[in-house]
Amino acid sequence: MSLVPFVSVEMMMKLLLERGIEETVIELAAYVEEDFRRWPLFDKTPRVAAHSPEGVIELMPTSDGRSYGFKYVNGHPKNFRAGRQTVTAFGVLSDVDTGYPVLLTEMTILTALRTAATSAVVAKYLAPKGARTMAMIGNGAQSEFQCLAFKAICGIDTVRLYDIDPQATAKAAANLAGKGLTVVACSSGQEAIEGAQIITTCTADKQYATILTDNMVGAGIHINAIGGDCPGKTELHKDILTRSDIFVEFPPQTRIEGEIQQLPEDHPVTEIWQVMTGEAQGRTSEKQITLFDSVGFATEDFSALRYLKDRIAGRKDLQLLDMLADPDDPRDLFGMIGRYAQAAEKL
Ligand code: NAD
């Protein structure tokens, strides 16, 4: 029988308790960066999206030729009103040579970790030197992970929180208390960006929103825009985009889903993997506005799956799933059912 290791939500939380969120994000970030550096190896395709009036369900596949991974993920901004998550996910990693899955895992928590790790890895290359303060606009499910990743990887020591819903800000401030960050709860986006060298926007609303207007963004800022990730769902005023140097994951996907859907198809952007390999420049001046127009790409999920597989290797406390029909005689799938019936009769 071929059994597939399964990481449940409870097991994911256990893993986080054992290692700590910051340490986990640091380890995961190394996998994300390693995979960006070997970018040309990957099969790449914009994710496959099924849109509906309230949200989207997406499949995000990729392969490095040895392993294949995919994530199932949804995005439903109104879900929280009914007590549900905006984003939930699960994923699979498989062996390319046999096609057999080697891991099935929850990916709702893992997505928050990988998105935070990716944001912080990118900011290492783009944020102004000595950045210590980050404005965190949108204080929902992703927000605390973002704040801790920027602390652990970029040396941020102060976060200035703002959400249109003060309860979300209060929740994030309480969760971040005692985590080694100075946390300032703000009552407007304008207040949140005061003194910040990095601005992270992580809001959820299915519209062309204006979380940041042009006058809010001064010279030298790095913007980590992660909430705009669907057609018709953006966060930044177009004028900010034309003043910024824009860095993206996979242009064919970002042109459809990112902030740059507001710009002409030929507006220049830089692929972030090229900055990491040294083939393109990242921040070149103190005055430059850099924008990471993040939508989340399949290789980041692949990195997370790869990390998790290594992390759980050899554990004895994993659930193993009987999800592959794998008869002793591979051509006798039919007979396996008969043998099962005979065995059941004897019981
Ligand atoms: P969430 O629903 O838990 O939180 C979103 C928060 O945004 C809410 O607290 C809401 O009150 C706030 N908000 C909405 N409009 C606002 C406004 N105008 N000003 C200030 N705050 C506002 O969602 P989440 O799981 O934290 O995800 C946030 C966004 O990030 C979603 O749009 C999601 O699709 C996106 N996301 C992107 C990536 C990526 O890789 N780029 C990964 C995960 C999630």
CSV table of C-alpha atoms and ligand atoms in Angstrom, one decimal:
chain,number,residue,atom,x,y,z
A,1,MET,CA,0.0,0.0,0.0
A,2,SER,CA,1.3,3.5,-0.9
A,3,LEU,CA,0.5,5.9,1.9
A,4,VAL,CA,0.8,9.7,1.5
A,5,PRO,CA,2.0,11.8,4.4
A,6,PHE,CA,-0.6,14.4,5.4
A,7,VAL,CA,0.1,17.7,7.2
A,8,SER,CA,-3.2,18.7,8.9
A,9,VAL,CA,-3.9,22.2,10.2
A,10,GLU,CA,-3.2,20.8,13.7
A,11,MET,CA,0.2,19.4,12.6
A,12,MET,CA,1.1,22.7,10.9
A,13,MET,CA,0.4,24.5,14.2
A,14,LYS,CA,2.5,21.9,16.1
A,15,LEU,CA,5.4,22.4,13.7
A,16,LEU,CA,5.1,26.2,14.2
A,17,LEU,CA,5.1,25.8,18.0
A,18,GLU,CA,8.2,23.6,17.8
A,19,ARG,CA,10.3,25.9,15.7
A,20,GLY,CA,8.6,29.3,16.2
A,21,ILE,CA,7.0,31.5,13.5
A,22,GLU,CA,10.0,33.7,12.9
A,23,GLU,CA,12.5,30.8,12.6
A,24,THR,CA,10.1,28.9,10.3
A,25,VAL,CA,9.7,32.0,8.1
A,26,ILE,CA,13.5,32.4,7.9
A,27,GLU,CA,14.0,28.8,6.9
A,28,LEU,CA,11.1,28.9,4.4
A,29,ALA,CA,12.5,32.2,2.9
A,30,ALA,CA,15.8,30.4,2.1
A,31,TYR,CA,13.8,27.9,0.0
A,32,VAL,CA,11.8,30.7,-1.7
A,33,GLU,CA,15.0,32.5,-2.6
A,34,GLU,CA,16.8,29.4,-3.8
A,35,ASP,CA,13.9,28.6,-6.1
A,36,PHE,CA,13.8,32.2,-7.5
A,37,ARG,CA,17.5,31.8,-8.3
A,38,ARG,CA,16.8,28.7,-10.4
A,39,TRP,CA,13.8,30.3,-12.0
A,40,PRO,CA,14.5,29.2,-15.7
A,41,LEU,CA,14.2,25.5,-14.6
A,42,PHE,CA,10.6,25.8,-13.7
A,43,ASP,CA,7.5,25.1,-15.8
A,44,LYS,CA,5.6,28.3,-15.5
A,45,THR,CA,2.0,29.2,-16.3
A,46,PRO,CA,-0.4,31.9,-15.0
A,47,ARG,CA,-2.6,30.3,-12.4
A,48,VAL,CA,-5.9,28.8,-13.6
A,49,ALA,CA,-8.7,30.9,-12.2
A,50,ALA,CA,-12.4,30.4,-11.9
A,51,HIS,CA,-14.0,33.7,-11.2
A,52,SER,CA,-17.4,34.3,-9.7
A,53,PRO,CA,-19.1,37.5,-8.5
A,54,GLU,CA,-17.9,37.0,-4.9
A,55,GLY,CA,-14.4,35.6,-5.4
A,56,VAL,CA,-12.1,33.2,-7.2
A,57,ILE,CA,-10.9,29.6,-7.0
A,58,GLU,CA,-7.5,29.0,-8.4
A,59,LEU,CA,-5.1,26.2,-9.2
A,60,MET,CA,-1.4,27.0,-9.1
A,61,PRO,CA,0.9,24.3,-10.6
A,62,THR,CA,4.6,24.2,-11.3
A,63,SER,CA,7.5,21.7,-11.6
A,64,ASP,CA,11.2,21.9,-11.5
A,65,GLY,CA,11.5,18.6,-13.4
A,66,ARG,CA,12.1,16.5,-10.3
A,67,SER,CA,9.0,17.4,-8.2
A,68,TYR,CA,5.6,18.7,-9.2
A,69,GLY,CA,3.5,20.9,-6.9
A,70,PHE,CA,0.1,22.5,-7.0
A,71,LYS,CA,-2.0,24.6,-4.7
A,72,TYR,CA,-5.8,24.9,-4.6
A,73,VAL,CA,-6.6,28.4,-3.2
A,74,ASN,CA,-9.6,30.6,-3.0
A,75,GLY,CA,-10.1,34.4,-2.5
A,76,HIS,CA,-13.5,35.5,-1.2
A,77,PRO,CA,-13.2,39.0,0.4
A,78,LYS,CA,-16.8,38.8,1.9
A,79,ASN,CA,-16.2,35.4,3.5
A,80,PHE,CA,-15.2,36.9,6.9
A,81,ARG,CA,-18.7,38.3,7.4
A,82,ALA,CA,-20.0,34.7,7.7
A,83,GLY,CA,-17.1,33.7,9.9
A,84,ARG,CA,-15.0,32.2,7.1
A,85,GLN,CA,-11.5,32.9,5.9
A,86,THR,CA,-10.9,35.1,2.8
A,87,VAL,CA,-8.1,32.7,1.7
A,88,THR,CA,-8.0,29.0,2.3
A,89,ALA,CA,-5.7,26.5,0.6
A,90,PHE,CA,-4.3,23.0,0.4
A,91,GLY,CA,-1.6,21.5,-1.8
A,92,VAL,CA,0.2,18.5,-3.1
A,93,LEU,CA,3.8,17.7,-3.9
A,94,SER,CA,4.5,14.8,-6.3
A,95,ASP,CA,7.5,12.9,-7.6
A,96,VAL,CA,7.8,13.6,-11.3
A,97,ASP,CA,9.4,10.2,-12.2
A,98,THR,CA,6.5,8.2,-10.8
A,99,GLY,CA,3.7,10.8,-10.7
A,100,TYR,CA,3.0,9.6,-7.1
A,101,PRO,CA,2.1,12.3,-4.5
A,102,VAL,CA,4.7,12.5,-1.7
A,103,LEU,CA,2.9,15.1,0.4
A,104,LEU,CA,-0.6,16.4,0.9
A,105,THR,CA,-0.9,19.4,3.2
A,106,GLU,CA,-3.1,22.2,4.5
A,107,MET,CA,-1.9,25.4,2.9
A,108,THR,CA,-3.9,28.2,4.5
A,109,ILE,CA,-1.3,28.8,7.2
A,110,LEU,CA,1.5,27.7,4.8
A,111,THR,CA,0.3,30.4,2.3
A,112,ALA,CA,0.5,33.1,5.0
A,113,LEU,CA,4.0,31.9,5.9
A,114,ARG,CA,5.2,31.8,2.2
A,115,THR,CA,3.6,35.1,1.3
A,116,ALA,CA,5.3,36.7,4.3
A,117,ALA,CA,8.6,35.0,3.5
A,118,THR,CA,8.4,36.1,-0.2
A,119,SER,CA,7.6,39.7,0.7
A,120,ALA,CA,10.5,39.9,3.1
A,121,VAL,CA,13.0,38.2,0.8
A,122,VAL,CA,12.0,40.7,-2.0
A,123,ALA,CA,12.3,43.6,0.4
A,124,LYS,CA,15.9,42.5,1.3
A,125,TYR,CA,16.7,43.5,-2.3
A,126,LEU,CA,14.5,46.5,-2.7
A,127,ALA,CA,13.8,48.3,0.6
A,128,PRO,CA,16.0,51.3,1.5
A,129,LYS,CA,19.0,50.6,3.6
A,130,GLY,CA,18.4,50.8,7.3
A,131,ALA,CA,14.6,50.6,7.0
A,132,ARG,CA,13.2,50.1,10.5
A,133,THR,CA,9.5,51.1,10.3
A,134,MET,CA,6.8,49.5,8.2
A,135,ALA,CA,3.2,50.6,7.7
A,136,MET,CA,0.9,47.6,7.6
A,137,ILE,CA,-2.4,48.5,5.9
A,138,GLY,CA,-4.9,45.8,6.1
A,139,ASN,CA,-4.8,43.9,9.4
A,140,GLY,CA,-6.5,40.6,8.4
A,141,ALA,CA,-5.2,37.1,8.4
A,142,GLN,CA,-1.9,37.7,6.6
A,143,SER,CA,-0.9,40.8,8.5
A,144,GLU,CA,0.9,39.4,11.6
A,145,PHE,CA,2.9,37.0,9.5
A,146,GLN,CA,4.0,39.9,7.3
A,147,CYS,CA,5.1,41.9,10.3
A,148,LEU,CA,7.1,39.1,11.9
A,149,ALA,CA,8.8,38.2,8.5
A,150,PHE,CA,9.9,41.8,8.1
A,151,LYS,CA,11.2,41.8,11.6
A,152,ALA,CA,13.1,38.5,11.2
A,153,ILE,CA,14.5,39.0,7.7
A,154,CYS,CA,14.7,42.8,7.2
A,155,GLY,CA,15.3,44.1,10.7
A,156,ILE,CA,12.0,46.1,11.0
A,157,ASP,CA,11.5,47.1,14.6
A,158,THR,CA,8.3,49.2,14.4
A,159,VAL,CA,5.0,48.4,12.7
A,160,ARG,CA,2.2,51.0,12.2
A,161,LEU,CA,-1.1,49.3,11.8
A,162,TYR,CA,-4.2,50.5,10.0
A,163,ASP,CA,-7.4,48.8,8.9
A,164,ILE,CA,-10.7,50.2,7.9
A,165,ASP,CA,-12.1,48.0,10.6
A,166,PRO,CA,-10.6,49.0,14.0
A,167,GLN,CA,-11.3,45.5,15.4
A,168,ALA,CA,-8.9,44.0,12.9
A,169,THR,CA,-6.2,46.5,14.0
A,170,ALA,CA,-6.9,45.7,17.7
A,171,LYS,CA,-6.7,42.0,16.9
A,172,ALA,CA,-3.3,42.4,15.1
A,173,ALA,CA,-1.9,44.6,17.8
A,174,ALA,CA,-2.9,42.1,20.5
A,175,ASN,CA,-1.3,39.2,18.5
A,176,LEU,CA,1.9,41.1,18.0
A,177,ALA,CA,2.2,42.2,21.6
A,178,GLY,CA,5.4,40.8,23.2
A,179,LYS,CA,6.8,39.7,19.9
A,180,GLY,CA,9.7,42.2,19.9
A,181,LEU,CA,8.1,44.9,17.7
A,182,THR,CA,6.9,48.4,18.6
A,183,VAL,CA,3.3,48.3,17.5
A,184,VAL,CA,1.4,51.5,16.8
A,185,ALA,CA,-2.3,51.3,16.1
A,186,CYS,CA,-3.3,54.1,13.6
A,187,SER,CA,-6.7,55.6,12.7
A,188,SER,CA,-6.0,56.3,9.1
A,189,GLY,CA,-3.7,55.2,6.2
A,190,GLN,CA,-2.1,58.6,6.2
A,191,GLU,CA,-1.2,58.2,9.9
A,192,ALA,CA,0.1,54.7,9.4
A,193,ILE,CA,2.6,55.7,6.7
A,194,GLU,CA,4.2,58.5,8.8
A,195,GLY,CA,7.9,57.8,9.2
A,196,ALA,CA,7.6,54.4,7.4
A,197,GLN,CA,10.3,53.3,4.9
A,198,ILE,CA,8.3,50.3,3.9
A,199,ILE,CA,4.5,50.2,3.2
A,200,THR,CA,2.7,46.9,3.0
A,201,THR,CA,-0.8,46.9,1.6
A,202,CYS,CA,-2.7,43.7,2.3
A,203,THR,CA,-6.4,44.5,2.0
A,204,ALA,CA,-9.2,42.5,0.5
A,205,ASP,CA,-11.9,44.1,-1.5
A,206,LYS,CA,-13.0,43.1,-5.0
A,207,GLN,CA,-12.7,46.5,-6.6
A,208,TYR,CA,-10.2,49.0,-7.9
A,209,ALA,CA,-9.5,50.3,-4.4
A,210,THR,CA,-7.3,53.3,-3.5
A,211,ILE,CA,-5.5,52.2,-0.3
A,212,LEU,CA,-2.7,54.6,-1.2
A,213,THR,CA,-3.1,57.8,-3.1
A,214,ASP,CA,-0.2,59.4,-5.0
A,215,ASN,CA,0.4,62.1,-2.4
A,216,MET,CA,0.9,59.5,0.4
A,217,VAL,CA,4.0,58.0,-1.2
A,218,GLY,CA,7.2,60.0,-0.8
A,219,ALA,CA,10.7,59.4,-2.3
A,220,GLY,CA,12.7,56.4,-1.2
A,221,ILE,CA,9.8,54.2,-0.1
A,222,HIS,CA,9.4,50.5,-0.8
A,223,ILE,CA,5.8,49.4,-1.3
A,224,ASN,CA,5.0,45.7,-0.8
A,225,ALA,CA,1.6,45.5,-2.4
A,226,ILE,CA,0.1,42.1,-1.9
A,227,GLY,CA,-3.7,42.5,-1.7
A,228,GLY,CA,-4.3,43.3,-5.3
A,229,ASP,CA,-4.2,39.9,-6.9
A,230,CYS,CA,-7.2,39.5,-9.2
A,231,PRO,CA,-8.7,41.1,-12.3
A,232,GLY,CA,-10.6,44.1,-11.1
A,233,LYS,CA,-9.0,44.0,-7.6
A,234,THR,CA,-6.2,46.5,-7.0
A,235,GLU,CA,-5.0,48.7,-4.1
A,236,LEU,CA,-2.8,51.5,-5.5
A,237,HIS,CA,-3.7,54.7,-7.4
A,238,LYS,CA,-2.4,54.5,-11.0
A,239,ASP,CA,-0.2,57.6,-10.5
A,240,ILE,CA,1.9,55.7,-7.9
A,241,LEU,CA,2.6,53.0,-10.4
A,242,THR,CA,4.0,55.5,-13.0
A,243,ARG,CA,6.4,57.0,-10.4
A,244,SER,CA,7.6,53.6,-9.2
A,245,ASP,CA,10.1,51.0,-10.4
A,246,ILE,CA,7.9,47.9,-10.5
A,247,PHE,CA,9.1,44.4,-9.7
A,248,VAL,CA,7.0,41.4,-10.4
A,249,GLU,CA,7.0,37.6,-10.0
A,250,PHE,CA,5.8,36.2,-13.4
A,251,PRO,CA,4.8,39.0,-15.8
A,252,PRO,CA,2.1,37.0,-17.8
A,253,GLN,CA,0.2,36.4,-14.5
A,254,THR,CA,0.9,39.8,-12.9
A,255,ARG,CA,-0.3,41.7,-16.1
A,256,ILE,CA,-3.7,40.0,-15.5
A,257,GLU,CA,-3.9,40.1,-11.7
A,258,GLY,CA,-1.5,42.7,-10.3
A,259,GLU,CA,-1.5,46.5,-9.9
A,260,ILE,CA,-0.1,46.7,-13.4
A,261,GLN,CA,-3.4,45.6,-14.9
A,262,GLN,CA,-4.1,49.4,-14.7
A,263,LEU,CA,-1.1,50.1,-17.0
A,264,PRO,CA,-0.5,49.5,-20.7
A,265,GLU,CA,0.7,46.0,-21.6
A,266,ASP,CA,4.2,47.2,-22.5
A,267,HIS,CA,4.9,49.2,-19.3
A,268,PRO,CA,8.3,48.1,-18.2
A,269,VAL,CA,8.6,45.8,-15.2
A,270,THR,CA,11.5,43.9,-13.7
A,271,GLU,CA,11.3,40.2,-12.9
A,272,ILE,CA,12.3,39.8,-9.3
A,273,TRP,CA,14.2,36.6,-9.9
A,274,GLN,CA,16.6,38.5,-12.1
A,275,VAL,CA,17.4,40.9,-9.3
A,276,MET,CA,18.2,37.9,-7.1
A,277,THR,CA,20.5,36.3,-9.6
A,278,GLY,CA,22.2,39.7,-10.3
A,279,GLU,CA,20.9,39.9,-13.9
A,280,ALA,CA,18.9,43.0,-13.2
A,281,GLN,CA,19.2,45.9,-10.8
A,282,GLY,CA,17.1,46.3,-7.7
A,283,ARG,CA,17.2,49.6,-5.7
A,284,THR,CA,19.6,51.9,-7.4
A,285,SER,CA,19.1,55.1,-5.4
A,286,GLU,CA,17.9,56.4,-2.1
A,287,LYS,CA,15.1,58.5,-3.8
A,288,GLN,CA,13.7,55.7,-5.9
A,289,ILE,CA,10.2,54.3,-5.1
A,290,THR,CA,10.3,50.5,-5.5
A,291,LEU,CA,7.1,48.6,-5.8
A,292,PHE,CA,6.8,44.8,-5.4
A,293,ASP,CA,3.5,44.1,-7.2
A,294,SER,CA,2.9,40.8,-5.6
A,295,VAL,CA,0.2,38.4,-6.7
A,296,GLY,CA,1.7,35.2,-5.4
A,297,PHE,CA,3.2,32.7,-7.8
A,298,ALA,CA,3.2,28.9,-8.0
A,299,THR,CA,7.0,28.6,-7.4
A,300,GLU,CA,6.5,30.2,-3.9
A,301,ASP,CA,4.0,27.5,-3.0
A,302,PHE,CA,6.4,24.9,-4.5
A,303,SER,CA,9.2,26.2,-2.3
A,304,ALA,CA,6.8,26.0,0.7
A,305,LEU,CA,5.9,22.4,-0.2
A,306,ARG,CA,9.6,21.5,-0.6
A,307,TYR,CA,10.4,23.1,2.7
A,308,LEU,CA,7.6,21.2,4.5
A,309,LYS,CA,8.6,17.9,3.0
A,310,ASP,CA,12.2,18.3,4.2
A,311,ARG,CA,11.0,19.6,7.6
A,312,ILE,CA,8.7,16.6,8.3
A,313,ALA,CA,11.2,13.9,7.0
A,314,GLY,CA,11.5,11.0,9.5
A,315,ARG,CA,8.7,12.1,11.8
A,316,LYS,CA,6.7,9.3,13.4
A,317,ASP,CA,3.7,11.4,14.3
A,318,LEU,CA,2.4,12.1,10.8
A,319,GLN,CA,-1.0,11.0,9.5
A,320,LEU,CA,-0.6,8.7,6.5
A,321,LEU,CA,-3.4,8.8,3.9
A,322,ASP,CA,-4.6,5.8,2.0
A,323,MET,CA,-5.4,7.9,-1.1
A,324,LEU,CA,-3.7,6.0,-3.8
A,325,ALA,CA,-5.2,2.7,-5.1
A,326,ASP,CA,-2.0,0.7,-5.5
A,327,PRO,CA,-2.7,-3.1,-6.0
A,328,ASP,CA,0.2,-5.6,-5.6
A,329,ASP,CA,-0.3,-6.5,-9.3
A,330,PRO,CA,-0.5,-3.0,-10.8
A,331,ARG,CA,-2.6,-4.2,-13.7
A,332,ASP,CA,-5.2,-5.8,-11.5
A,333,LEU,CA,-7.1,-2.8,-10.1
A,334,PHE,CA,-10.3,-4.6,-10.7
A,335,GLY,CA,-9.2,-7.7,-8.9
A,336,MET,CA,-8.2,-5.6,-5.9
A,337,ILE,CA,-11.9,-4.8,-5.4
A,338,GLY,CA,-12.8,-8.5,-5.6
A,339,ARG,CA,-10.1,-9.5,-3.0
A,340,TYR,CA,-11.4,-6.7,-0.7
A,341,ALA,CA,-14.9,-8.2,-1.1
A,342,GLN,CA,-13.7,-11.7,-0.2
A,343,ALA,CA,-11.8,-10.4,2.8
A,344,ALA,CA,-14.8,-8.4,4.0
A,345,GLU,CA,-17.0,-11.5,3.7
A,346,LYS,CA,-14.7,-13.5,6.0
A,347,LEU,CA,-15.0,-10.8,8.7
B,1,NAD,P1,-8.5,39.3,5.3
B,1,NAD,O1,-9.9,39.4,4.7
B,1,NAD,O2,-8.3,38.4,6.5
B,1,NAD,O3,-8.0,40.8,5.6
B,1,NAD,C1,-8.2,41.8,4.8
B,1,NAD,C2,-8.3,43.1,5.7
B,1,NAD,O4,-8.3,44.2,4.8
B,1,NAD,C3,-9.6,43.1,6.5
B,1,NAD,O5,-9.2,43.3,7.9
B,1,NAD,C4,-10.3,44.4,6.0
B,1,NAD,O6,-11.0,45.1,7.0
B,1,NAD,C5,-9.1,45.2,5.4
B,1,NAD,N1,-9.5,46.2,4.4
B,1,NAD,C6,-10.4,46.1,3.4
B,1,NAD,N2,-10.5,47.3,2.7
B,1,NAD,C7,-9.7,48.2,3.4
B,1,NAD,C8,-9.3,49.5,3.2
B,1,NAD,N3,-9.9,50.2,2.2
B,1,NAD,N4,-8.4,50.1,4.0
B,1,NAD,C9,-7.8,49.4,5.0
B,1,NAD,N5,-8.1,48.1,5.3
B,1,NAD,C10,-9.0,47.5,4.5
B,1,NAD,O7,-7.6,38.8,4.1
B,1,NAD,P2,-6.1,38.3,4.1
B,1,NAD,O8,-6.1,36.8,4.1
B,1,NAD,O9,-5.3,39.0,5.1
B,1,NAD,O10,-5.6,38.7,2.6
B,1,NAD,C11,-5.5,40.0,2.3
B,1,NAD,C12,-5.3,40.2,0.8
B,1,NAD,O11,-4.1,39.6,0.4
B,1,NAD,C13,-6.4,39.5,0.0
B,1,NAD,O12,-6.8,40.4,-1.0
B,1,NAD,C14,-5.7,38.3,-0.6
B,1,NAD,O13,-6.3,37.9,-1.8
B,1,NAD,C15,-4.3,38.8,-0.7
B,1,NAD,N6,-3.3,37.8,-0.7
B,1,NAD,C16,-2.2,37.9,-1.5
B,1,NAD,C17,-1.2,37.0,-1.5
B,1,NAD,C18,0.0,37.2,-2.4
B,1,NAD,O14,0.8,36.3,-2.5
B,1,NAD,N7,0.2,38.3,-3.0
B,1,NAD,C19,-1.2,35.9,-0.6
B,1,NAD,C20,-2.3,35.8,0.3
B,1,NAD,C21,-3.3,36.7,0.2
